[in-house]
Structures are given as C-alpha cells and as structure tokens.
Amino acid sequence: MTLADRLIGDLGLDARWPEVSMATAACADKPRLFDLPYEYWSGALFALLLLAALWLLLRGKPRERKRFRG
C-alpha cells in the first residue's frame, strides 16, 4: 500500500467521497491529450506557472502614476 493510499484511508476520504478517490484507470493505460502524454502537459503547466511567478516577483513595485489635474 502506498503512502497516498494510507493517507486517503486514514483520513476517511475514501468513505466520504468515493467518486473522488476511486481509481478509474490503470497507470499502464497512459492517458493522452492532443496526442501528448499528461506528463508533458503537467511539465508545461509547471513551467508556465513558474515563469508567471518569476515575472510577478521580479517586476518590482509598481510606480505611482501622476494624475492630471485640470
């Protein structure tokens, strides 16, 4: 039994929400989306979120705009 199985069982999540924690496919099936394995999609999403986080972190404090008074 894996750590994830034990954790789900110990927390009672498999009894409360069986439709969420129930395995519906074998790992050998290798699901694909647009003819690419999910591992590639997961890696691409991680890289995209990492770049967005770095951009937000490094862009600095926004400058205050001068307001036109007239």
Tab-separated table of N, CA, C and O in Angstrom:
chain	number	residue	atom	x	y	z
A	1	MET	N	0.842	-1.176	0.000
A	1	MET	CA	0.000	0.000	0.000
A	1	MET	C	0.894	1.248	0.000
A	1	MET	O	1.831	1.349	0.775
A	2	THR	N	0.575	2.180	-0.848
A	2	THR	CA	1.401	3.378	-0.969
A	2	THR	C	1.041	4.387	0.109
A	2	THR	O	0.031	4.256	0.800
A	3	LEU	N	1.881	5.408	0.234
A	3	LEU	CA	1.632	6.474	1.206
A	3	LEU	C	0.320	7.186	0.899
A	3	LEU	O	-0.455	7.503	1.799
A	4	ALA	N	0.050	7.426	-0.373
A	4	ALA	CA	-1.197	8.102	-0.758
A	4	ALA	C	-2.405	7.259	-0.370
A	4	ALA	O	-3.403	7.789	0.132
A	5	ASP	N	-2.338	5.948	-0.581
A	5	ASP	CA	-3.441	5.067	-0.195
A	5	ASP	C	-3.676	5.092	1.309
A	5	ASP	O	-4.811	5.149	1.773
A	6	ARG	N	-2.587	5.032	2.071
A	6	ARG	CA	-2.715	5.059	3.524
A	6	ARG	C	-3.272	6.394	4.012
A	6	ARG	O	-4.118	6.439	4.904
A	7	LEU	N	-2.821	7.486	3.421
A	7	LEU	CA	-3.282	8.814	3.819
A	7	LEU	C	-4.771	8.985	3.532
A	7	LEU	O	-5.528	9.465	4.382
A	8	ILE	N	-5.205	8.572	2.361
A	8	ILE	CA	-6.621	8.679	1.996
A	8	ILE	C	-7.469	7.797	2.903
A	8	ILE	O	-8.549	8.195	3.346
A	9	GLY	N	-6.965	6.605	3.213
A	9	GLY	CA	-7.702	5.710	4.101
A	9	GLY	C	-7.744	6.212	5.533
A	9	GLY	O	-8.784	6.145	6.197
A	10	ASP	N	-6.626	6.718	6.036
A	10	ASP	CA	-6.574	7.211	7.416
A	10	ASP	C	-7.446	8.445	7.619
A	10	ASP	O	-8.030	8.628	8.686
A	11	LEU	N	-7.533	9.291	6.625
A	11	LEU	CA	-8.367	10.487	6.730
A	11	LEU	C	-9.838	10.198	6.464
A	11	LEU	O	-10.685	11.065	6.683
A	12	GLY	N	-10.131	9.009	5.975
A	12	GLY	CA	-11.510	8.633	5.697
A	12	GLY	C	-12.063	9.229	4.424
A	12	GLY	O	-13.275	9.247	4.217
A	13	LEU	N	-11.186	9.704	3.561
A	13	LEU	CA	-11.661	10.334	2.326
A	13	LEU	C	-12.271	9.327	1.365
A	13	LEU	O	-13.170	9.671	0.602
A	14	ASP	N	-11.789	8.081	1.418
A	14	ASP	CA	-12.343	7.067	0.522
A	14	ASP	C	-13.778	6.703	0.906
A	14	ASP	O	-14.566	6.313	0.051
A	15	ALA	N	-14.134	6.858	2.172
A	15	ALA	CA	-15.504	6.580	2.604
A	15	ALA	C	-16.421	7.789	2.393
A	15	ALA	O	-17.596	7.634	2.065
A	16	ARG	N	-15.869	8.986	2.568
A	16	ARG	CA	-16.692	10.197	2.419
A	16	ARG	C	-16.981	10.522	0.960
A	16	ARG	O	-18.093	10.869	0.591
A	17	TRP	N	-15.955	10.495	0.135
A	17	TRP	CA	-16.089	10.839	-1.286
A	17	TRP	C	-15.459	9.750	-2.145
A	17	TRP	O	-14.375	9.943	-2.719
A	18	PRO	N	-16.118	8.621	-2.319
A	18	PRO	CA	-15.519	7.532	-3.100
A	18	PRO	C	-15.344	7.883	-4.574
A	18	PRO	O	-14.414	7.406	-5.221
A	19	GLU	N	-16.206	8.759	-5.108
A	19	GLU	CA	-16.079	9.108	-6.528
A	19	GLU	C	-14.828	9.937	-6.804
A	19	GLU	O	-14.334	9.970	-7.921
A	20	VAL	N	-14.291	10.603	-5.790
A	20	VAL	CA	-13.083	11.409	-5.960
A	20	VAL	C	-11.829	10.555	-5.810
A	20	VAL	O	-10.869	10.684	-6.565
A	21	SER	N	-11.835	9.651	-4.826
A	21	SER	CA	-10.626	8.883	-4.538
A	21	SER	C	-10.593	7.530	-5.232
A	21	SER	O	-9.606	6.803	-5.120
A	22	MET	N	-11.611	7.166	-5.983
A	22	MET	CA	-11.666	5.868	-6.644
A	22	MET	C	-10.797	5.884	-7.910
A	22	MET	O	-10.867	6.814	-8.715
A	23	ALA	N	-9.982	4.842	-8.055
A	23	ALA	CA	-9.163	4.715	-9.262
A	23	ALA	C	-10.047	4.236	-10.407
A	23	ALA	O	-10.757	3.237	-10.273
A	24	THR	N	-10.008	4.941	-11.515
A	24	THR	CA	-10.856	4.578	-12.648
A	24	THR	C	-10.058	4.106	-13.851
A	24	THR	O	-10.630	3.683	-14.834
A	25	ALA	N	-8.743	4.166	-13.788
A	25	ALA	CA	-7.901	3.717	-14.895
A	25	ALA	C	-6.594	3.179	-14.332
A	25	ALA	O	-6.164	3.573	-13.250
A	26	ALA	N	-5.983	2.298	-15.076
A	26	ALA	CA	-4.691	1.758	-14.676
A	26	ALA	C	-3.582	2.690	-15.150
A	26	ALA	O	-3.735	3.408	-16.142
A	27	CYS	N	-2.477	2.676	-14.442
A	27	CYS	CA	-1.354	3.531	-14.823
A	27	CYS	C	-0.759	3.109	-16.160
A	27	CYS	O	-0.144	3.909	-16.852
A	28	ALA	N	-0.947	1.860	-16.532
A	28	ALA	CA	-0.398	1.366	-17.793
A	28	ALA	C	-1.161	1.897	-18.999
A	28	ALA	O	-0.683	1.789	-20.126
A	29	ASP	N	-2.348	2.483	-18.782
A	29	ASP	CA	-3.156	2.984	-19.898
A	29	ASP	C	-2.546	4.214	-20.549
A	29	ASP	O	-2.822	4.500	-21.702
A	30	LYS	N	-1.750	4.963	-19.828
A	30	LYS	CA	-1.076	6.166	-20.339
A	30	LYS	C	-2.050	7.113	-21.045
A	30	LYS	O	-2.111	7.181	-22.267
A	31	PRO	N	-2.844	7.862	-20.285
A	31	PRO	CA	-3.790	8.803	-20.913
A	31	PRO	C	-3.060	9.887	-21.709
A	31	PRO	O	-1.953	10.281	-21.368
A	32	ARG	N	-3.698	10.340	-22.784
A	32	ARG	CA	-3.089	11.341	-23.658
A	32	ARG	C	-4.107	12.441	-23.946
A	32	ARG	O	-5.299	12.212	-23.950
A	33	LEU	N	-3.583	13.632	-24.183
A	33	LEU	CA	-4.410	14.769	-24.555
A	33	LEU	C	-3.749	15.418	-25.757
A	33	LEU	O	-2.584	15.817	-25.693
A	34	PHE	N	-4.457	15.510	-26.864
A	34	PHE	CA	-3.919	16.023	-28.125
A	34	PHE	C	-2.646	15.277	-28.510
A	34	PHE	O	-1.655	15.862	-28.942
A	35	ASP	N	-2.674	13.979	-28.320
A	35	ASP	CA	-1.599	13.055	-28.699
A	35	ASP	C	-0.296	13.291	-27.933
A	35	ASP	O	0.767	12.908	-28.378
A	36	LEU	N	-0.371	13.962	-26.780
A	36	LEU	CA	0.790	14.130	-25.905
A	36	LEU	C	0.466	13.531	-24.543
A	36	LEU	O	-0.645	13.697	-24.040
A	37	PRO	N	1.427	12.845	-23.922
A	37	PRO	CA	1.176	12.287	-22.589
A	37	PRO	C	0.941	13.393	-21.560
A	37	PRO	O	1.399	14.521	-21.702
A	38	TYR	N	0.204	13.056	-20.509
A	38	TYR	CA	-0.108	14.023	-19.463
A	38	TYR	C	1.145	14.542	-18.779
A	38	TYR	O	1.147	15.643	-18.255
A	39	GLU	N	2.227	13.761	-18.773
A	39	GLU	CA	3.460	14.233	-18.138
A	39	GLU	C	3.977	15.495	-18.820
A	39	GLU	O	4.478	16.403	-18.159
A	40	TYR	N	3.862	15.553	-20.122
A	40	TYR	CA	4.327	16.737	-20.850
A	40	TYR	C	3.438	17.944	-20.547
A	40	TYR	O	3.919	19.063	-20.403
A	41	TRP	N	2.119	17.716	-20.498
A	41	TRP	CA	1.199	18.803	-20.172
A	41	TRP	C	1.455	19.310	-18.757
A	41	TRP	O	1.424	20.521	-18.504
A	42	SER	N	1.713	18.388	-17.845
A	42	SER	CA	1.992	18.776	-16.469
A	42	SER	C	3.280	19.591	-16.393
A	42	SER	O	3.352	20.608	-15.706
A	43	GLY	N	4.313	19.158	-17.102
A	43	GLY	CA	5.576	19.895	-17.116
A	43	GLY	C	5.435	21.269	-17.740
A	43	GLY	O	6.006	22.250	-17.255
A	44	ALA	N	4.661	21.352	-18.817
A	44	ALA	CA	4.452	22.644	-19.483
A	44	ALA	C	3.679	23.602	-18.580
A	44	ALA	O	4.002	24.792	-18.504
A	45	LEU	N	2.664	23.099	-17.884
A	45	LEU	CA	1.900	23.949	-16.974
A	45	LEU	C	2.768	24.417	-15.813
A	45	LEU	O	2.702	25.575	-15.409
A	46	PHE	N	3.609	23.526	-15.288
A	46	PHE	CA	4.515	23.908	-14.213
A	46	PHE	C	5.469	25.010	-14.679
A	46	PHE	O	5.682	25.996	-13.978
A	47	ALA	N	6.040	24.851	-15.870
A	47	ALA	CA	6.964	25.851	-16.393
A	47	ALA	C	6.256	27.187	-16.619
A	47	ALA	O	6.813	28.244	-16.309
A	48	LEU	N	5.028	27.149	-17.112
A	48	LEU	CA	4.266	28.372	-17.344
A	48	LEU	C	3.965	29.086	-16.029
A	48	LEU	O	4.135	30.309	-15.928
A	49	LEU	N	3.549	28.342	-15.021
A	49	LEU	CA	3.269	28.950	-13.723
A	49	LEU	C	4.542	29.468	-13.060
A	49	LEU	O	4.526	30.509	-12.400
A	50	LEU	N	5.649	28.760	-13.241
A	50	LEU	CA	6.925	29.219	-12.701
A	50	LEU	C	7.353	30.532	-13.355
A	50	LEU	O	7.776	31.471	-12.664
A	51	LEU	N	7.219	30.616	-14.666
A	51	LEU	CA	7.573	31.856	-15.363
A	51	LEU	C	6.680	33.015	-14.930
A	51	LEU	O	7.152	34.136	-14.746
A	52	ALA	N	5.391	32.748	-14.760
A	52	ALA	CA	4.474	33.801	-14.315
A	52	ALA	C	4.818	34.268	-12.902
A	52	ALA	O	4.805	35.465	-12.612
A	53	ALA	N	5.154	33.330	-12.032
A	53	ALA	CA	5.528	33.698	-10.662
A	53	ALA	C	6.826	34.493	-10.645
A	53	ALA	O	6.949	35.479	-9.909
A	54	LEU	N	7.793	34.080	-11.446
A	54	LEU	CA	9.062	34.822	-11.511
A	54	LEU	C	8.850	36.215	-12.072
A	54	LEU	O	9.454	37.185	-11.610
A	55	TRP	N	8.015	36.335	-13.083
A	55	TRP	CA	7.740	37.642	-13.669
A	55	TRP	C	7.098	38.555	-12.630
A	55	TRP	O	7.469	39.728	-12.509
A	56	LEU	N	6.124	38.034	-11.880
A	56	LEU	CA	5.483	38.852	-10.852
A	56	LEU	C	6.457	39.219	-9.743
A	56	LEU	O	6.410	40.324	-9.199
A	57	LEU	N	7.352	38.321	-9.415
A	57	LEU	CA	8.312	38.565	-8.353
A	57	LEU	C	9.372	39.586	-8.766
A	57	LEU	O	9.745	40.455	-7.982
A	58	LEU	N	9.822	39.509	-10.003
A	58	LEU	CA	10.939	40.338	-10.446
A	58	LEU	C	10.523	41.668	-11.068
A	58	LEU	O	11.376	42.511	-11.314
A	59	ARG	N	9.246	41.861	-11.323
A	59	ARG	CA	8.859	43.112	-11.982
A	59	ARG	C	8.935	44.306	-11.044
A	59	ARG	O	8.904	45.433	-11.474
A	60	GLY	N	9.045	44.040	-9.773
A	60	GLY	CA	9.239	45.124	-8.820
A	60	GLY	C	7.951	45.790	-8.400
A	60	GLY	O	6.858	45.438	-8.813
A	61	LYS	N	8.129	46.806	-7.586
A	61	LYS	CA	6.998	47.558	-7.076
A	61	LYS	C	6.457	48.461	-8.178
A	61	LYS	O	7.223	49.154	-8.847
A	62	PRO	N	5.153	48.453	-8.386
A	62	PRO	CA	4.601	49.314	-9.434
A	62	PRO	C	4.780	50.793	-9.085
A	62	PRO	O	4.678	51.187	-7.934
A	63	ARG	N	5.095	51.566	-10.120
A	63	ARG	CA	5.277	53.007	-9.912
A	63	ARG	C	3.939	53.697	-9.787
A	63	ARG	O	2.955	53.298	-10.398
A	64	GLU	N	3.929	54.767	-9.022
A	64	GLU	CA	2.701	55.532	-8.856
A	64	GLU	C	2.539	56.447	-10.061
A	64	GLU	O	3.468	57.128	-10.489
A	65	ARG	N	1.343	56.476	-10.607
A	65	ARG	CA	1.080	57.318	-11.774
A	65	ARG	C	0.793	58.743	-11.337
A	65	ARG	O	0.162	58.986	-10.318
A	66	LYS	N	1.236	59.699	-12.146
A	66	LYS	CA	0.907	61.105	-11.893
A	66	LYS	C	-0.477	61.356	-12.441
A	66	LYS	O	-0.802	60.980	-13.551
A	67	ARG	N	-1.266	62.006	-11.656
A	67	ARG	CA	-2.651	62.263	-12.071
A	67	ARG	C	-2.741	63.655	-12.664
A	67	ARG	O	-2.131	64.606	-12.184
A	68	PHE	N	-3.499	63.747	-13.721
A	68	PHE	CA	-3.711	65.024	-14.375
A	68	PHE	C	-4.765	65.803	-13.617
A	68	PHE	O	-5.854	65.321	-13.320
A	69	ARG	N	-4.417	67.014	-13.276
A	69	ARG	CA	-5.377	67.895	-12.584
A	69	ARG	C	-5.691	69.075	-13.486
A	69	ARG	O	-4.819	69.800	-13.907
A	70	GLY	N	-6.893	69.203	-13.783
A	70	GLY	CA	-7.193	70.295	-14.675
A	70	GLY	C	-8.602	70.716	-14.736
A	70	GLY	O	-9.531	70.353	-14.252
